Short mmCIF file of C-alpha atoms and ligand atoms in Angstrom, two decimals:
data_model
loop_
_atom_site.label_atom_id
_atom_site.label_comp_id
_atom_site.label_asym_id
_atom_site.label_seq_id
_atom_site.Cartn_x
_atom_site.Cartn_y
_atom_site.Cartn_z
CA UNK A 1 25.52 95.08 -24.36
CA UNK A 2 27.50 93.17 -21.67
CA UNK A 3 29.89 94.92 -19.63
CA UNK A 4 32.75 92.60 -21.03
CA UNK A 5 32.19 93.79 -24.44
CA UNK A 6 34.11 97.29 -23.87
CA UNK A 7 37.48 95.62 -23.11
CA UNK A 8 40.44 95.75 -25.49
CA UNK A 9 43.64 93.49 -24.98
CA UNK A 10 46.78 95.49 -25.18
CA UNK A 11 50.49 94.59 -24.72
CA UNK A 12 52.23 97.66 -23.08
CA UNK A 13 55.97 98.19 -22.94
CA UNK A 14 56.84 98.58 -19.47
CA UNK A 15 59.50 101.30 -20.27
CA UNK A 16 56.60 103.41 -21.56
CA UNK A 17 56.05 106.94 -19.96
CA UNK A 18 53.45 106.83 -17.45
CA UNK A 19 54.04 103.40 -16.20
CA UNK A 20 54.86 102.98 -12.60
CA UNK A 21 55.75 99.65 -10.90
CA UNK A 22 55.50 99.50 -6.83
CA UNK A 23 56.65 96.49 -4.98
CA UNK A 24 54.01 94.57 -2.81
CA UNK A 25 55.54 92.47 0.16
CA UNK A 26 53.30 89.52 0.65
CA UNK A 27 52.37 87.71 3.85
CA UNK A 28 55.28 85.49 3.26
CA UNK A 29 57.62 88.55 3.58
CA UNK A 30 58.67 88.09 -0.18
CA UNK A 31 58.47 90.26 -3.18
CA UNK A 32 56.83 88.39 -6.05
CA UNK A 33 54.04 90.90 -6.96
CA UNK A 34 53.72 94.53 -7.73
CA UNK A 35 51.03 97.29 -8.30
CA UNK A 36 51.50 98.76 -11.70
CA UNK A 37 50.00 102.16 -12.25
CA UNK A 38 49.02 103.38 -15.59
CA UNK A 39 48.80 107.12 -16.14
CA UNK A 40 48.16 108.37 -19.84
CA UNK A 41 50.14 105.81 -21.28
CA UNK A 42 50.17 105.75 -24.93
CA UNK A 43 49.94 102.53 -26.73
CA UNK A 44 50.43 101.88 -30.43
CA UNK A 45 47.34 100.47 -31.92
CA UNK A 46 49.65 97.79 -33.43
CA UNK A 47 50.16 96.37 -29.76
CA UNK A 48 46.52 95.37 -29.36
CA UNK A 49 45.66 91.75 -29.60
CA UNK A 50 42.72 90.40 -31.45
CA UNK A 51 39.64 92.72 -32.25
CA UNK A 52 38.88 96.17 -30.55
CA UNK A 53 36.51 95.47 -27.67
CA UNK A 54 36.91 91.46 -27.71
CA UNK A 55 39.72 91.75 -25.23
CA UNK A 56 37.52 89.56 -22.72
CA UNK A 57 37.40 86.50 -25.31
CA UNK A 58 41.29 86.42 -25.14
CA UNK A 59 41.14 86.78 -21.34
CA UNK A 60 39.03 83.87 -20.99
CA UNK A 61 41.18 81.85 -23.20
CA UNK A 62 44.32 82.68 -21.22
CA UNK A 63 42.32 82.22 -17.92
CA UNK A 64 41.23 78.65 -18.82
CA UNK A 65 44.90 77.60 -19.50
CA UNK A 66 46.05 79.40 -16.38
CA UNK A 67 43.56 77.62 -14.20
CA UNK A 68 44.41 74.28 -15.47
CA UNK A 69 48.14 74.95 -14.97
CA UNK A 70 47.18 76.42 -11.18
CA UNK A 71 45.95 72.59 -10.62
CA UNK A 72 49.70 71.67 -9.86
CA UNK A 73 49.25 67.82 -9.60
CA UNK A 74 52.91 67.15 -9.97
CA UNK A 75 54.00 69.98 -7.49
CA UNK A 76 51.43 68.65 -4.95
CA UNK A 77 52.50 64.84 -5.28
CA UNK A 78 56.10 66.20 -4.53
CA UNK A 79 54.57 67.93 -1.59
CA UNK A 80 52.77 64.96 -0.17
CA UNK A 81 56.11 62.86 -0.60
CA UNK A 82 57.46 65.58 1.51
CA UNK A 83 55.36 65.30 4.34
CA UNK A 84 55.73 61.61 4.59
CA UNK A 85 59.55 62.13 4.62
CA UNK A 86 58.97 64.80 7.38
CA UNK A 87 56.58 62.82 9.25
CA UNK A 88 58.60 59.80 9.38
CA UNK A 89 61.41 61.85 11.57
CA UNK A 90 59.31 64.21 13.42
CA UNK A 91 57.63 62.74 16.54
CA UNK A 92 53.97 62.80 17.72
CA UNK A 93 52.97 63.46 21.40
CA UNK A 94 53.19 59.93 22.23
CA UNK A 95 57.00 59.73 20.92
CA UNK A 96 56.26 57.43 17.86
CA UNK A 97 56.97 58.70 14.41
CA UNK A 98 54.17 61.36 13.47
CA UNK A 99 53.27 59.25 10.15
CA UNK A 100 51.98 56.63 12.52
CA UNK A 101 49.65 58.87 14.33
CA UNK A 102 46.19 57.85 13.14
CA UNK A 103 44.87 61.24 12.70
CA UNK A 104 47.99 62.51 10.91
CA UNK A 105 48.08 59.42 8.54
CA UNK A 106 44.11 59.94 7.93
CA UNK A 107 44.94 63.58 6.62
CA UNK A 108 47.77 62.40 4.36
CA UNK A 109 45.54 59.59 2.86
CA UNK A 110 42.46 62.01 2.41
CA UNK A 111 45.06 64.26 0.50
CA UNK A 112 46.44 61.62 -1.86
CA UNK A 113 42.93 60.36 -2.53
CA UNK A 114 41.79 64.00 -3.52
CA UNK A 115 44.94 64.37 -5.58
CA UNK A 116 44.51 61.23 -7.31
CA UNK A 117 40.89 62.25 -8.25
CA UNK A 118 42.49 65.75 -9.61
CA UNK A 119 44.84 63.92 -11.55
CA UNK A 120 42.46 62.04 -13.38
CA UNK A 121 40.20 65.04 -13.99
CA UNK A 122 43.46 66.93 -15.45
CA UNK A 123 44.18 63.99 -17.68
CA UNK A 124 40.49 64.03 -19.01
CA UNK A 125 41.23 67.82 -19.59
CA UNK A 126 44.53 67.18 -21.50
CA UNK A 127 43.09 64.30 -23.50
CA UNK A 128 40.32 67.01 -24.64
CA UNK A 129 43.18 69.31 -25.41
CA UNK A 130 45.05 66.64 -27.57
CA UNK A 131 41.95 66.22 -29.71
CA UNK A 132 41.62 69.97 -30.47
CA UNK A 133 39.16 70.92 -27.68
CA UNK A 134 41.03 73.35 -25.37
CA UNK A 135 40.20 73.78 -21.83
CA UNK A 136 36.95 75.25 -21.25
CA UNK A 137 35.18 76.58 -17.96
CA UNK A 138 35.45 72.87 -16.53
CA UNK A 139 39.29 74.13 -15.71
CA UNK A 140 37.60 76.10 -12.81
CA UNK A 141 37.00 72.70 -11.38
CA UNK A 142 40.89 71.97 -11.69
CA UNK A 143 41.73 75.30 -10.05
CA UNK A 144 39.34 75.03 -7.17
CA UNK A 145 40.53 71.57 -6.15
CA UNK A 146 44.14 71.84 -6.88
CA UNK A 147 44.60 75.03 -4.64
CA UNK A 148 42.33 73.64 -2.01
CA UNK A 149 45.07 70.67 -1.78
CA UNK A 150 48.15 72.82 -2.06
CA UNK A 151 46.77 74.91 1.10
CA UNK A 152 46.19 71.80 2.87
CA UNK A 153 49.74 70.48 2.24
CA UNK A 154 51.06 73.62 3.90
CA UNK A 155 48.65 73.16 6.67
CA UNK A 156 50.14 69.71 7.27
CA UNK A 157 53.79 70.88 7.01
CA UNK A 158 53.00 73.49 9.65
CA UNK A 159 51.44 70.85 11.87
CA UNK A 160 54.16 68.41 11.54
CA UNK A 161 56.68 71.30 12.47
CA UNK A 162 54.76 72.00 15.60
CA UNK A 163 56.07 74.55 17.89
CA UNK A 164 59.08 75.13 15.22
CA UNK A 165 56.71 76.55 12.83
CA UNK A 166 55.74 79.24 15.52
CA UNK A 167 59.02 81.40 15.09
CA UNK A 168 58.04 83.56 12.09
CA UNK A 169 61.40 84.65 10.40
CA UNK A 170 59.86 87.17 8.01
CA UNK A 171 61.31 86.60 4.62
CA UNK A 172 64.24 84.56 6.33
CA UNK A 173 66.27 82.50 5.67
CA UNK A 174 67.10 83.33 2.11
CA UNK A 175 69.50 81.15 -0.08
CA UNK A 176 73.04 81.70 1.09
CA UNK A 177 72.40 82.92 4.55
CA UNK A 178 74.80 81.77 7.13
CA UNK A 179 72.58 82.24 10.05
CA UNK A 180 70.85 79.47 11.62
CA UNK A 181 67.24 79.76 13.01
CA UNK A 182 66.28 76.90 15.48
CA UNK A 183 64.47 73.89 14.71
CA UNK A 184 64.71 71.46 11.91
CA UNK A 185 65.61 72.84 8.34
CA UNK A 186 62.18 72.14 6.96
CA UNK A 187 60.29 74.24 9.59
CA UNK A 188 62.03 77.41 8.86
CA UNK A 189 59.91 77.86 5.81
CA UNK A 190 56.98 76.37 6.88
CA UNK A 191 55.01 79.50 8.22
CA UNK A 192 56.10 81.66 5.43
CA UNK A 193 55.00 78.93 2.58
CA UNK A 194 51.82 78.57 4.79
CA UNK A 195 50.93 82.34 4.70
CA UNK A 196 52.23 82.66 1.01
CA UNK A 197 49.83 79.75 -0.39
CA UNK A 198 46.82 81.57 1.03
CA UNK A 199 47.00 83.34 -2.23
CA UNK A 200 46.12 80.31 -4.50
CA UNK A 201 42.50 80.63 -3.73
CA UNK A 202 42.58 84.12 -4.65
CA UNK A 203 44.74 84.41 -7.96
CA UNK A 204 43.53 83.22 -11.29
CA UNK A 205 40.20 84.42 -10.38
CA UNK A 206 38.95 83.78 -6.68
CA UNK A 207 37.65 80.21 -5.85
CA UNK A 208 34.27 81.68 -5.07
CA UNK A 209 34.13 83.18 -8.63
CA UNK A 210 35.13 79.55 -10.08
CA UNK A 211 32.09 78.27 -8.51
CA UNK A 212 29.91 80.79 -9.98
CA UNK A 213 31.42 79.87 -13.36
CA UNK A 214 31.09 76.28 -12.77
CA UNK A 215 27.36 76.83 -11.80
CA UNK A 216 26.46 78.84 -14.71
CA UNK A 217 28.93 77.27 -17.92
CA UNK A 218 29.40 73.79 -16.70
CA UNK A 219 25.98 72.72 -14.82
CA UNK A 220 23.84 75.41 -16.77
CA UNK A 221 22.07 76.65 -13.56
C1 FAD B 1 49.39 86.93 -5.40
C2 FAD B 1 48.69 87.25 -6.47
C3 FAD B 1 49.09 87.22 -7.66
C4 FAD B 1 48.18 87.70 -8.68
N1 FAD B 1 48.75 87.82 -10.06
C5 FAD B 1 48.17 88.34 -11.03
C6 FAD B 1 48.62 88.64 -12.32
O1 FAD B 1 50.06 88.28 -12.60
N2 FAD B 1 47.84 89.12 -13.34
C7 FAD B 1 46.62 89.79 -13.22
O2 FAD B 1 46.07 90.20 -14.09
N3 FAD B 1 46.02 89.41 -11.74
C8 FAD B 1 46.95 88.89 -10.77
N4 FAD B 1 46.25 88.86 -9.57
C9 FAD B 1 44.85 89.18 -9.26
C10 FAD B 1 43.80 88.24 -9.05
O3 FAD B 1 43.84 87.54 -10.33
C11 FAD B 1 42.75 89.00 -8.23
O4 FAD B 1 43.09 89.31 -6.98
C12 FAD B 1 41.43 87.66 -8.31
O5 FAD B 1 41.09 87.80 -9.62
C13 FAD B 1 40.33 88.36 -7.42
O6 FAD B 1 39.92 89.50 -7.85
P1 FAD B 1 39.86 90.76 -6.69
O7 FAD B 1 41.25 90.88 -6.09
O8 FAD B 1 39.42 92.04 -7.54
O9 FAD B 1 38.89 90.55 -5.63
P2 FAD B 1 37.13 90.90 -5.58
O10 FAD B 1 36.69 90.71 -6.93
O11 FAD B 1 37.33 92.23 -5.20
O12 FAD B 1 36.77 89.84 -4.44
C14 FAD B 1 36.98 90.05 -3.15
C15 FAD B 1 36.23 88.77 -2.31
O13 FAD B 1 34.89 88.90 -2.89
C16 FAD B 1 34.46 87.74 -3.36
N5 FAD B 1 33.57 87.74 -4.45
C17 FAD B 1 33.50 88.90 -5.63
N6 FAD B 1 32.43 88.82 -6.08
C18 FAD B 1 31.72 87.76 -5.90
C19 FAD B 1 30.38 87.14 -6.61
N7 FAD B 1 29.96 87.63 -7.46
N8 FAD B 1 29.91 86.12 -5.75
C20 FAD B 1 30.87 85.41 -4.79
N9 FAD B 1 31.93 85.88 -4.25
C21 FAD B 1 32.40 87.15 -4.86
C22 FAD B 1 35.63 87.18 -3.98
O14 FAD B 1 35.74 85.64 -3.99
C23 FAD B 1 36.80 87.51 -2.99
O15 FAD B 1 36.62 86.59 -1.71
C24 FAD B 1 47.17 88.28 -8.64
C25 FAD B 1 46.79 88.37 -7.05
C26 FAD B 1 47.44 87.74 -6.09
C27 FAD B 1 46.81 87.58 -4.96
#
């Protein structure tokens, strides 16, 4: 039998005895994830979703949707718009607006082209969904391209911040902080966001694994 056939999908009440949650602080200095330990936790059988030993079928369904969502086209569109705003006030080495720098302009244009291609691929997936054909392994393409674009956006913001991106205020500033770190406002979160977004090529199934899925399930290699 396949190794996936021994997995069952359970809903576990986090207040059950034996569940321990410990915070993990990410590279960006924030608490958004935890390690969850399960020690002899008892779960009523009615909390099992779908058939016993068929949990992987549920997981694959959920992961295909998660990976489509991770593509984040609208969020990346806002990200590129923001880069354009930042680069119209920040200056390049020759004293002109950064957005006029041919190298920087080229990187923004390449991002926009890749994002447009991703948007149409996502729309094709959504059209399939509307006609009752849920997202399948093709969602791995959306996941890879979407997360690569998100990471490139944070790289460009960091590049635009220049040396003001270098002071690394771990987890700072938070909403409501009165302290003012040096440099323009957008630069304060440039480094923590850059570090945080490294996660996107890992979560939802790492991008290397998505390439394996595409090779096997989409291209039939
Ligand atoms: C911020 C964050 C939030 C997360 N949130 C959740 C969550 O809410 N729920 C949840 O269930 N999980 C969550 N995860 C876990 C996430 O799904 C896993 O970290 C991810 O699937 C990678 O698995 P792994 O950590 O076991 O890495 P591993 O599988 O140990 O991989 C380690 C490295 O080896 C590579 N690798 C492994 N196997 C192969 C192979 N066959 N071919 C080529 N390369 C390979 C991987 O690409 C990776 O670079 C989260 C992770 C992060 C970082």
